[in-house]
Coordinates of C-alpha atoms in Angstrom, one line a residue:
Chain F
M1 CA 133.9 157.6 118.8
R2 CA 130.6 157.2 117.2
I3 CA 128.8 160.2 115.8
T4 CA 125.4 160.4 114.2
L5 CA 124.2 163.3 112.2
L6 CA 120.8 164.4 110.7
A7 CA 121.7 166.0 107.3
G8 CA 120.2 167.8 104.4
G9 CA 122.2 168.7 101.3
V10 CA 125.0 171.0 100.7
G11 CA 125.4 172.5 104.2
G12 CA 125.3 169.0 105.7
A13 CA 127.7 167.6 103.2
R14 CA 130.3 170.3 103.6
F15 CA 130.2 170.0 107.3
L16 CA 130.7 166.2 106.9
R17 CA 133.7 166.8 104.8
G18 CA 135.1 168.9 107.6
L19 CA 134.1 166.3 110.2
A20 CA 136.0 163.5 108.2
A21 CA 139.1 165.8 108.4
A22 CA 138.7 166.6 112.1
A23 CA 137.9 163.1 113.3
P24 CA 139.1 160.6 110.7
D25 CA 138.7 157.7 113.0
A26 CA 135.1 158.5 114.1
Q27 CA 132.4 156.0 113.0
V28 CA 129.9 158.4 111.4
T29 CA 126.4 157.7 110.5
V30 CA 124.4 160.2 108.4
I31 CA 120.7 160.2 108.4
G32 CA 119.7 161.9 105.3
N33 CA 116.6 163.8 104.4
T34 CA 114.4 162.3 101.7
G35 CA 111.5 164.7 102.0
D36 CA 113.0 166.6 99.0
D37 CA 113.0 163.5 96.8
I38 CA 111.2 163.9 93.6
T39 CA 110.2 161.7 90.7
L40 CA 111.3 163.3 87.5
F41 CA 110.9 161.5 84.1
G42 CA 109.8 158.5 86.1
L43 CA 113.2 158.4 87.9
H44 CA 113.6 158.5 91.7
V45 CA 115.9 161.5 92.5
C46 CA 117.3 161.9 96.0
P47 CA 118.9 165.4 96.0
D48 CA 120.1 165.4 99.6
L49 CA 121.4 161.8 99.7
D50 CA 123.2 162.3 96.5
T51 CA 124.8 165.7 97.6
V52 CA 126.2 163.9 100.6
M53 CA 127.4 160.9 98.6
Y54 CA 129.0 162.9 95.8
T55 CA 130.6 165.4 98.2
L56 CA 132.2 162.8 100.4
G57 CA 133.0 160.6 97.4
G58 CA 135.0 163.5 95.8
A59 CA 132.6 163.7 92.8
V60 CA 130.6 166.8 93.5
S61 CA 130.5 169.9 91.5
E62 CA 132.3 172.4 93.8
E63 CA 130.9 175.4 92.0
Q64 CA 127.3 174.2 92.5
G65 CA 127.7 172.4 95.8
W66 CA 125.5 169.6 94.4
G67 CA 125.5 167.4 91.3
R68 CA 128.5 165.9 89.6
A69 CA 131.6 167.7 88.5
G70 CA 132.2 167.8 84.8
E71 CA 128.5 167.4 83.8
T72 CA 127.0 167.2 80.4
Y73 CA 123.3 167.6 79.7
T74 CA 122.7 165.6 76.5
V75 CA 119.8 163.5 77.9
Q76 CA 117.9 166.4 79.5
S77 CA 118.1 168.4 76.2
E78 CA 116.8 165.4 74.3
L79 CA 114.0 165.0 76.8
A80 CA 113.1 168.6 76.2
A81 CA 113.1 168.0 72.4
Y82 CA 110.4 165.3 73.2
G83 CA 108.5 167.9 75.1
A84 CA 109.0 165.9 78.3
G85 CA 109.1 168.1 81.3
P86 CA 110.0 169.6 83.7
D87 CA 112.9 171.7 82.4
W88 CA 113.4 173.7 85.7
F89 CA 115.2 170.8 87.5
R90 CA 118.6 170.4 85.9
L91 CA 119.8 166.7 85.6
G92 CA 123.2 166.1 84.2
D93 CA 124.1 162.9 82.4
R94 CA 126.4 161.6 85.1
D95 CA 123.8 162.3 87.7
L96 CA 121.0 160.7 85.7
A97 CA 122.9 157.4 85.8
T98 CA 122.5 157.5 89.6
H99 CA 118.8 158.0 89.3
I100 CA 118.5 155.3 86.7
A101 CA 120.4 152.8 88.7
R102 CA 118.4 153.7 91.8
T103 CA 115.1 153.5 90.2
A104 CA 115.9 150.1 88.6
M105 CA 116.9 148.7 92.0
L106 CA 113.8 150.2 93.7
R107 CA 111.6 148.7 91.0
A108 CA 113.3 145.4 91.5
G109 CA 112.1 145.6 95.1
L110 CA 115.1 146.8 97.1
P111 CA 114.2 149.4 99.8
L112 CA 115.9 152.8 99.5
S113 CA 118.3 152.1 102.4
A114 CA 119.7 149.0 100.6
V115 CA 119.8 151.0 97.3
T116 CA 121.7 153.8 99.0
R117 CA 124.2 151.3 100.4
R118 CA 124.7 149.8 96.9
L119 CA 125.3 153.3 95.4
C120 CA 127.7 154.1 98.2
E121 CA 129.8 151.1 97.4
R122 CA 131.0 153.1 94.4
W123 CA 131.6 156.3 96.2
Q124 CA 133.0 155.2 99.5
P125 CA 131.9 158.2 101.4
G126 CA 133.5 157.0 104.6
V127 CA 130.3 157.3 106.5
T128 CA 127.2 155.0 106.8
L129 CA 124.6 157.0 104.8
L130 CA 121.0 156.1 105.7
P131 CA 117.8 157.6 104.3
M132 CA 115.6 158.7 107.2
T133 CA 113.0 156.3 106.0
D134 CA 112.3 153.7 103.3
D135 CA 108.8 155.0 103.0
D136 CA 107.7 157.7 100.6
V137 CA 107.7 161.1 102.3
R138 CA 107.3 164.2 100.1
T139 CA 107.6 167.7 101.5
H140 CA 104.9 169.9 100.1
V141 CA 104.6 173.6 100.5
I142 CA 101.4 175.4 101.2
V143 CA 101.4 178.5 99.0
D144 CA 98.9 181.2 98.3
D145 CA 99.5 182.5 94.8
G146 CA 97.1 183.8 92.2
E147 CA 95.6 180.4 92.0
G148 CA 94.5 180.3 95.7
T149 CA 95.8 178.2 98.4
R150 CA 97.3 175.0 97.3
T151 CA 100.3 172.7 98.0
I152 CA 103.1 172.1 95.6
H153 CA 106.1 169.8 95.8
F154 CA 109.0 171.4 97.8
Q155 CA 111.3 171.3 94.7
E156 CA 108.8 173.1 92.7
W157 CA 108.8 175.9 95.2
W158 CA 112.4 175.8 95.9
V159 CA 113.9 175.3 92.5
R160 CA 111.2 176.5 90.1
L161 CA 109.8 179.4 92.0
H162 CA 113.1 180.2 93.9
A163 CA 111.1 180.3 97.2
K164 CA 109.8 183.6 96.0
V165 CA 106.1 182.7 96.5
P166 CA 105.5 183.1 100.2
A167 CA 105.1 179.7 101.9
R168 CA 102.3 179.3 104.5
G169 CA 103.8 176.2 105.9
F170 CA 105.3 172.8 105.0
L171 CA 103.6 169.4 104.9
P172 CA 105.9 166.4 105.1
V173 CA 103.3 164.3 103.3
G174 CA 103.5 160.6 104.4
A175 CA 105.7 161.3 107.4
E176 CA 103.1 160.4 110.0
R177 CA 102.8 156.9 108.6
A178 CA 106.6 156.4 107.9
T179 CA 108.9 154.4 110.0
P180 CA 112.7 155.1 110.4
A181 CA 114.8 153.1 107.9
P182 CA 116.6 150.1 109.3
G183 CA 119.6 151.3 111.3
V184 CA 118.4 154.7 112.0
L185 CA 117.2 154.4 115.6
D186 CA 120.2 152.2 116.4
A187 CA 122.6 154.7 115.0
I188 CA 121.1 157.4 117.1
A189 CA 120.8 155.3 120.3
G190 CA 124.4 153.9 119.8
A191 CA 126.1 157.2 119.1
D192 CA 128.2 158.9 121.7
F193 CA 126.5 162.1 120.5
V194 CA 124.3 163.6 117.8
L195 CA 125.3 166.5 115.6
L196 CA 123.0 168.8 113.6
P197 CA 125.1 170.3 110.8
P198 CA 124.1 173.7 109.3
S199 CA 121.3 172.2 107.3
N200 CA 117.9 173.8 106.8
P201 CA 116.1 173.4 110.2
V202 CA 112.7 173.3 108.6
V203 CA 112.7 171.3 105.4
S204 CA 115.8 169.2 106.1
I205 CA 116.4 168.5 109.8
G206 CA 112.8 169.4 110.6
V207 CA 111.4 166.8 108.2
I208 CA 113.8 164.1 109.5
L209 CA 112.6 164.9 113.0
A210 CA 109.0 164.5 111.7
I211 CA 109.4 160.7 111.2
P212 CA 107.8 159.1 114.2
G213 CA 110.5 157.9 116.7
I214 CA 113.4 160.0 115.4
A215 CA 112.9 163.1 117.5
E216 CA 112.5 161.1 120.7
A217 CA 115.5 159.1 120.0
V218 CA 117.6 162.2 119.3
A219 CA 116.3 164.1 122.4
A220 CA 117.5 161.3 124.5
K221 CA 121.1 162.0 123.4
T222 CA 123.6 164.8 123.8
V223 CA 122.9 167.0 120.7
V224 CA 125.1 169.8 119.4
G225 CA 123.9 171.9 116.5
V226 CA 125.6 174.3 114.1
S227 CA 123.6 177.4 113.2
P228 CA 122.7 177.6 109.5
V229 CA 122.0 181.3 109.9
I230 CA 124.8 183.9 110.1
G231 CA 124.2 187.5 110.7
G232 CA 120.5 187.2 110.2
A233 CA 120.6 185.4 106.9
P234 CA 121.1 181.8 105.8
V235 CA 124.6 181.0 104.6
R236 CA 123.2 179.3 101.6
G237 CA 119.9 178.6 100.1
M238 CA 116.7 180.2 101.2
A239 CA 116.2 178.9 104.7
D240 CA 114.9 182.3 105.8
A241 CA 111.9 181.8 103.6
C242 CA 111.3 178.4 105.3
L243 CA 111.8 179.9 108.8
A244 CA 109.4 182.8 108.0
A245 CA 106.7 180.3 106.9
I246 CA 106.8 178.7 110.4
G247 CA 107.1 182.0 112.2
V248 CA 110.8 181.7 113.3
K249 CA 113.1 184.7 112.8
P250 CA 116.2 184.1 110.6
D251 CA 118.5 184.5 113.5
A252 CA 120.9 182.0 115.2
A253 CA 119.3 182.3 118.6
A254 CA 115.8 181.9 117.2
V255 CA 116.7 178.7 115.4
A256 CA 118.2 177.3 118.6
A257 CA 115.0 178.2 120.4
H258 CA 112.9 176.6 117.7
Y259 CA 114.8 173.3 118.2
G260 CA 114.5 173.9 121.9
P261 CA 116.4 172.7 125.0
G262 CA 114.4 169.4 124.9
L263 CA 116.2 168.5 121.7
L264 CA 119.4 170.7 121.7
D265 CA 122.1 170.6 124.3
G266 CA 124.8 172.7 122.6
W267 CA 124.7 175.4 119.8
L268 CA 127.4 176.9 117.7
V269 CA 126.9 180.3 116.4
D270 CA 129.0 182.6 114.3
T271 CA 131.0 185.2 116.0
A272 CA 128.9 187.8 114.3
D273 CA 125.9 186.5 116.2
A274 CA 127.7 186.0 119.6
G275 CA 126.3 189.0 121.4
A276 CA 122.7 188.3 120.4
A277 CA 122.9 184.6 121.1
F278 CA 124.5 185.0 124.5
A279 CA 121.8 187.7 125.4
A280 CA 119.0 185.5 124.2
D281 CA 117.0 183.3 126.6
L282 CA 118.5 179.9 125.7
A283 CA 118.3 178.2 129.0
G284 CA 119.4 174.6 128.8
I285 CA 121.4 175.2 125.6
E286 CA 125.1 175.7 125.9
V287 CA 126.2 178.3 123.2
R288 CA 129.6 178.8 121.7
A289 CA 130.7 181.3 119.1
L290 CA 133.3 180.8 116.4
P291 CA 133.6 181.6 112.6
L292 CA 131.0 179.4 110.8
Y293 CA 131.6 180.1 107.2
M294 CA 132.7 176.8 105.6
T295 CA 134.9 178.5 103.1
D296 CA 137.1 175.5 102.6
V297 CA 137.7 172.0 104.2
P298 CA 140.0 173.4 107.0
A299 CA 137.3 175.9 108.0
A300 CA 134.7 173.2 108.0
A301 CA 137.0 171.0 110.0
A302 CA 137.5 173.7 112.7
I303 CA 133.7 173.9 113.1
A304 CA 133.4 170.2 113.3
A305 CA 136.1 170.1 115.8
A306 CA 134.4 172.7 117.9
A307 CA 131.1 170.7 117.7
I308 CA 132.9 167.6 118.8
G309 CA 134.6 169.5 121.7
L310 CA 131.3 171.0 122.9
A311 CA 129.6 167.6 122.8
R312 CA 132.4 166.0 124.8
E313 CA 132.3 168.9 127.3
L314 CA 128.6 168.3 127.7
L315 CA 129.0 164.6 128.1
G316 CA 131.4 165.4 131.0
Chain I
M1 CA 97.8 154.8 47.5
R2 CA 97.7 153.1 50.9
I3 CA 100.5 150.8 51.8
T4 CA 101.0 148.8 55.0
L5 CA 104.3 147.1 55.9
L6 CA 105.4 144.7 58.6
A7 CA 108.9 145.8 59.6
G8 CA 111.8 144.9 61.8
G9 CA 114.8 147.1 62.2
V10 CA 117.5 148.2 59.9
G11 CA 116.5 146.4 56.7
G12 CA 112.9 147.6 57.2
A13 CA 113.9 151.1 57.9
R14 CA 116.2 151.5 54.9
F15 CA 113.5 150.0 52.6
L16 CA 111.0 152.5 54.1
R17 CA 113.4 155.4 53.3
G18 CA 113.4 154.1 49.7
L19 CA 109.7 153.8 49.6
A20 CA 109.3 157.4 50.8
A21 CA 111.5 158.5 47.9
A22 CA 109.6 156.2 45.3
A23 CA 106.1 157.1 46.5
P24 CA 106.2 160.3 48.4
D25 CA 102.4 160.7 48.2
A26 CA 101.6 157.2 49.5
Q27 CA 99.9 156.8 52.9
V28 CA 102.2 154.4 54.7
T29 CA 101.5 152.5 57.8
V30 CA 104.3 150.5 59.4
I31 CA 103.5 147.7 61.8
G32 CA 106.7 147.3 63.9
N33 CA 108.1 144.3 65.6
T34 CA 108.2 144.7 69.4
G35 CA 109.3 141.1 70.2
D36 CA 112.8 142.4 70.4
D37 CA 111.9 145.0 73.1
I38 CA 114.0 144.6 76.2
T39 CA 114.0 146.2 79.7
L40 CA 117.4 147.6 80.5
F41 CA 118.1 149.5 83.6
G42 CA 114.4 149.5 84.2
L43 CA 113.8 151.3 80.9
H44 CA 111.7 150.1 78.1
V45 CA 113.7 149.8 75.0
C46 CA 112.1 149.2 71.5
P47 CA 115.0 148.6 69.2
D48 CA 112.9 148.1 66.0
L49 CA 110.5 150.9 66.4
D50 CA 113.3 153.3 67.2
T51 CA 115.4 152.2 64.2
V52 CA 112.4 153.0 62.0
M53 CA 111.7 156.3 63.8
Y54 CA 115.3 157.6 63.9
T55 CA 115.9 156.5 60.2
L56 CA 112.8 158.2 58.8
G57 CA 113.3 161.1 61.1
G58 CA 116.9 161.7 59.7
A59 CA 118.5 161.0 63.1
V60 CA 119.9 157.5 62.7
S61 CA 123.6 156.7 62.9
E62 CA 124.2 155.8 59.3
E63 CA 127.4 153.8 60.2
Q64 CA 125.5 151.5 62.6
G65 CA 122.1 151.6 60.9
W66 CA 120.5 152.0 64.3
G67 CA 120.8 154.4 67.3
R68 CA 121.4 158.1 67.1
A69 CA 124.0 159.9 65.1
G70 CA 126.6 161.7 67.1
E71 CA 126.1 159.6 70.2
T72 CA 128.0 159.9 73.5
Y73 CA 127.9 157.2 76.2
T74 CA 128.3 159.1 79.5
V75 CA 125.3 157.5 81.2
Q76 CA 126.1 153.9 80.4
S77 CA 129.7 154.3 81.5
E78 CA 128.5 155.7 84.8
L79 CA 126.0 152.8 85.1
A80 CA 128.9 150.5 84.6
A81 CA 130.8 152.2 87.4
Y82 CA 127.8 151.4 89.6
G83 CA 128.2 147.8 88.6
A84 CA 124.7 148.1 86.9
G85 CA 124.5 145.8 84.0
P86 CA 124.3 144.7 81.3
D87 CA 127.2 146.2 79.4
W88 CA 126.7 144.3 76.2
F89 CA 123.8 146.4 74.9
R90 CA 125.1 149.8 74.0
L91 CA 122.8 152.7 74.9
G92 CA 123.9 156.2 73.9
D93 CA 122.9 159.3 75.9
R94 CA 120.6 160.6 73.1
D95 CA 119.0 157.2 72.6
L96 CA 118.5 156.8 76.4
A97 CA 116.4 159.9 76.4
T98 CA 113.9 158.1 74.2
H99 CA 113.8 155.2 76.5
I100 CA 113.4 157.4 79.5
A101 CA 110.6 159.4 78.0
R102 CA 108.9 156.2 76.8
T103 CA 109.1 154.5 80.1
A104 CA 107.8 157.5 81.9
M105 CA 104.7 157.6 79.6
L106 CA 104.2 153.8 79.9
R107 CA 104.3 154.1 83.7
A108 CA 101.9 156.9 83.5
G109 CA 99.5 154.5 81.9
L110 CA 99.7 155.3 78.2
P111 CA 99.8 152.2 75.9
L112 CA 102.8 151.7 73.7
S113 CA 100.9 152.7 70.6
A114 CA 100.0 156.1 72.1
V115 CA 103.6 156.5 73.4
T116 CA 105.0 155.7 69.9
R117 CA 102.7 158.3 68.4
R118 CA 104.0 160.9 70.9
L119 CA 107.6 160.1 70.2
C120 CA 107.0 160.3 66.5
E121 CA 105.6 163.9 66.9
R122 CA 109.2 164.9 67.3
W123 CA 110.7 162.8 64.5
Q124 CA 107.9 163.3 61.9
P125 CA 108.8 159.9 60.1
G126 CA 106.2 160.6 57.4
V127 CA 104.6 157.2 58.2
T128 CA 102.1 156.0 60.7
L129 CA 104.3 153.8 63.0
L130 CA 102.4 151.3 65.0
P131 CA 103.7 148.7 67.4
M132 CA 102.3 145.3 66.4
T133 CA 100.7 145.1 69.9
D134 CA 100.4 147.1 73.1
D135 CA 100.9 143.9 75.0
D136 CA 104.2 142.6 76.3
V137 CA 105.6 140.1 73.8
R138 CA 109.2 139.0 74.2
T139 CA 111.0 136.7 71.8
H140 CA 113.0 134.1 73.6
V141 CA 115.5 131.9 72.0
I142 CA 115.8 128.2 72.9
V143 CA 119.5 127.4 73.2
D144 CA 121.4 124.3 74.2
D145 CA 124.7 125.5 75.6
G146 CA 126.9 124.0 78.3
E147 CA 124.2 124.8 80.8
G148 CA 121.6 122.6 79.2
T149 CA 118.6 123.5 77.2
R150 CA 117.1 127.0 78.3
T151 CA 115.6 130.0 76.9
I152 CA 117.2 133.4 76.8
H153 CA 116.0 136.8 75.6
F154 CA 116.5 137.3 72.0
Q155 CA 118.8 140.4 72.5
E156 CA 121.0 138.3 74.8
W157 CA 121.4 135.7 72.0
W158 CA 121.6 138.3 69.2
V159 CA 123.7 141.0 70.8
R160 CA 125.7 139.4 73.6
L161 CA 126.2 136.0 72.0
H162 CA 126.3 137.3 68.4
A163 CA 123.9 134.4 67.5
K164 CA 127.0 132.1 67.8
V165 CA 125.2 129.6 70.2
P166 CA 122.9 127.4 68.0
A167 CA 119.2 128.3 68.4
R168 CA 116.7 125.4 68.6
G169 CA 113.8 127.7 68.0
F170 CA 112.1 131.0 68.9
L171 CA 109.4 131.6 71.4
P172 CA 107.5 134.8 71.0
V173 CA 106.4 134.7 74.7
G174 CA 103.1 136.4 75.3
A175 CA 102.2 136.4 71.6
E176 CA 99.4 133.9 71.9
R177 CA 97.6 136.2 74.4
A178 CA 98.4 139.5 72.7
T179 CA 96.0 141.5 70.6
P180 CA 97.0 143.8 67.7
A181 CA 97.5 147.3 68.7
P182 CA 94.7 149.8 67.8
G183 CA 94.8 150.6 64.1
V184 CA 96.9 147.5 63.1
L185 CA 94.1 145.4 61.6
D186 CA 92.4 148.4 60.0
A187 CA 95.7 149.4 58.4
I188 CA 96.0 146.0 56.9
A189 CA 92.4 145.7 55.8
G190 CA 92.4 149.3 54.5
A191 CA 95.7 149.1 52.5
D192 CA 95.8 148.7 48.7
F193 CA 98.5 146.1 49.4
V194 CA 100.9 144.9 52.0
L195 CA 104.7 144.9 51.6
L196 CA 107.1 142.8 53.5
P197 CA 110.5 144.7 53.4
P198 CA 113.7 142.7 53.7
S199 CA 113.4 142.2 57.4
N200 CA 114.3 139.1 59.4
P201 CA 111.5 136.5 58.3
V202 CA 111.7 134.7 61.5
V203 CA 112.2 137.1 64.5
S204 CA 110.9 140.2 62.9
I205 CA 108.2 139.6 60.4
G206 CA 107.5 136.1 61.9
V207 CA 106.9 137.5 65.3
I208 CA 104.5 140.1 64.0
L209 CA 102.6 137.4 62.2
A210 CA 102.4 135.4 65.4
I211 CA 100.0 138.0 66.9
P212 CA 96.6 136.4 66.6
G213 CA 94.7 138.0 63.7
I214 CA 97.5 139.7 61.9
A215 CA 98.5 136.7 59.6
E216 CA 94.9 136.2 58.6
A217 CA 94.4 139.9 57.8
V218 CA 97.6 140.0 55.9
A219 CA 96.8 136.8 54.0
A220 CA 93.6 138.4 52.7
K221 CA 95.5 141.1 50.9
T222 CA 97.8 141.3 48.0
V223 CA 101.3 140.9 49.6
V224 CA 104.6 141.5 48.0
G225 CA 107.8 140.7 49.9
V226 CA 111.5 141.5 49.4
S227 CA 114.1 138.8 50.0
P228 CA 116.4 139.6 52.9
V229 CA 118.7 136.9 51.6
I230 CA 121.1 137.5 48.7
G231 CA 123.3 134.8 47.3
G232 CA 122.7 132.4 50.2
A233 CA 123.5 134.9 53.0
P234 CA 121.5 137.6 54.8
V235 CA 122.4 141.1 53.6
R236 CA 122.7 142.2 57.2
G237 CA 122.5 140.7 60.6
M238 CA 122.3 137.0 61.3
A239 CA 119.1 135.9 59.8
D240 CA 120.7 132.8 58.5
A241 CA 121.1 131.6 62.2
C242 CA 117.4 132.3 62.7
L243 CA 116.4 130.5 59.5
A244 CA 118.6 127.5 60.4
A245 CA 116.8 127.2 63.8
I246 CA 113.5 126.7 62.1
G247 CA 114.9 124.4 59.3
V248 CA 114.8 126.9 56.4
K249 CA 117.7 127.2 54.1
P250 CA 119.2 130.7 53.8
D251 CA 118.1 131.1 50.3
A252 CA 115.7 133.5 48.6
A253 CA 113.4 130.8 47.3
A254 CA 113.3 128.9 50.6
V255 CA 112.3 132.1 52.5
A256 CA 109.5 132.6 50.0
A257 CA 108.4 129.0 50.4
H258 CA 108.5 129.5 54.2
Y259 CA 106.1 132.4 53.9
G260 CA 104.1 130.4 51.5
P261 CA 101.7 131.2 48.7
G262 CA 98.8 131.5 51.3
L263 CA 100.5 134.7 52.5
L264 CA 102.8 135.8 49.8
D265 CA 101.7 136.9 46.2
G266 CA 104.8 138.5 44.9
W267 CA 108.4 138.1 45.8
L268 CA 111.5 140.1 44.8
V269 CA 114.8 138.3 44.7
D270 CA 118.3 139.6 43.8
T271 CA 119.5 139.0 40.3
A272 CA 122.1 136.7 41.8
D273 CA 119.3 134.4 42.9
A274 CA 117.2 134.7 39.8
G275 CA 118.0 131.3 38.3
A276 CA 117.5 129.4 41.5
A277 CA 114.3 131.2 42.4
F278 CA 112.7 130.8 39.0
A279 CA 113.7 127.1 39.0
A280 CA 112.2 126.6 42.4
D281 CA 108.6 125.4 43.0
L282 CA 107.0 128.7 44.1
A283 CA 103.6 128.1 42.6
G284 CA 101.2 131.0 43.4
I285 CA 104.1 133.4 44.1
E286 CA 105.1 135.8 41.3
V287 CA 108.9 136.2 41.4
R288 CA 110.8 139.1 40.0
A289 CA 114.6 139.6 40.0
L290 CA 116.4 142.9 40.4
P291 CA 119.5 144.2 42.3
L292 CA 118.4 144.1 46.0
Y293 CA 121.5 145.7 47.7
M294 CA 120.2 148.9 49.4
T295 CA 123.5 150.7 49.0
D296 CA 121.9 154.1 49.2
V297 CA 118.5 155.7 49.1
P298 CA 118.1 155.6 45.3
A299 CA 118.9 151.9 45.3
A300 CA 116.3 151.3 48.0
A301 CA 113.8 153.5 46.1
A302 CA 114.3 151.4 43.0
I303 CA 113.5 148.2 45.0
A304 CA 110.5 149.9 46.6
A305 CA 109.3 151.0 43.1
A306 CA 109.6 147.5 41.8
A307 CA 107.6 146.1 44.9
I308 CA 104.9 148.7 44.2
G309 CA 104.9 147.8 40.5
L310 CA 104.6 144.1 41.2
A311 CA 101.7 144.7 43.7
R312 CA 99.9 146.8 41.2
E313 CA 100.4 144.2 38.5
L314 CA 99.1 141.5 40.8
L315 CA 96.1 143.7 41.7
G316 CA 95.3 143.8 38.0

């Protein structure tokens, strides 16, 4: 069984851990969002790729959901002593080694996809992890604060401002000129089906779909998604602020309608949202309801098994 | 009193600490060797500048003589787990922050002299620390090992091979096209006198003197040097291996003769070398003998005071 997923950070990574438990023999390819990537202290940081890599490699901080377990912060406190900013994005010493190694390989001329493969040789995530593109794409947020309308890097809005400043929209800067990384389109075309884990539909999956060619390739496949919204609120993170910016209600059915039947064939919602989702007009999208809180690996595995089951059912 | 010094790493830094104690009101400019600089993990490492900065800033590891006190090695052990080399050059977490901050500023377009000034804002070394040049100069070593005659980076020879492979010579690659960093020639011309601390005469002071314009500027001043060789052996490091490569005996008088009376006006040797030095033909170089082991700051201060005294005597 070959399964390809488009994934962001924590939600995608936890779903993937469940998927590995539910379908240990599946060949899984993960197309990771790199729109959240940021250059800090001259180092290339890939938050979403690393969250997937660390989580599947058994090295993630379970408390945070991202970053390395057992972190120390010596380097960043030294950088602060030099007055080198920013201080709002926490980088642990262990995690920094990843960014140093990655940046050195990028500067040596390797594309991000090859660098990611090299880093994964250590972590053995059990999946093929591909960045959505080897090109630079940076998600910017259009905000309207006291300084007028301007755009800021997604991480500044998300991490520094905690998504508290209303977003007017998102610009995946560079996406229109980017091409899918080697292997991305083949992994989609060659998959039995595509899964959309409960990642942010706007700034994670939405940005991946903004790379020319990816949305068309995904739409041609059987696609089952897992709602990242339960009971009118995102399970994690501030996806509601992202949805609001693009005029989508933070509601499981509204997210499915946002993806649309052209892309999505099946949709898993939480039992709390079953009534509303079944009542909504989601023609062309097969909806199933089950508990969606990924409280532990078995819970995530049950969701992954349901997604696989629905995909197989849709494939007939 | 304005004093300018050409300095390498540990010996220079310890002499400078003595100088600060002996002449707290002197305006001191240090022209630091950058031929030992090396790019590791994509980061720009300046061993000699940092040793001076950390030592005068009270942050050096006293045991090592270089690097930061209280170091940890989390990042480098993580880099090793990625198979990212080299592992023979130890980089502590605290020290790495310096290299990360430096590299980020260099990539942002600041010249090394400006970067060094910024880093020194934190450490307040009490001297003006200038790199010899803002240009890339890398000291290579000509070796003849089993693989034939080739050149390797100085640090590979010095740190990885412990200077055990005989050197045929040294190439300060890039020196002939380099120009002195801003302030270097003015600091020499404007000094009351120039001191050469007990740094390596070949790969530290010799490389600084290889930057076009610096040797001429220094030769025009009253110059007093401190022998780095005591009793036929270098006090620290493997300077004898460097001297051998250029055909100079590891002996205090031979080093003075190597600098020559065109450059050197006064020379301090250890009492153990007094007889041989006074007997040697060092016409034009005024020799004084005193204990030269810098066992502690007062000992280094006594040597610095003697160097100042001799310079003043020579100035008349």
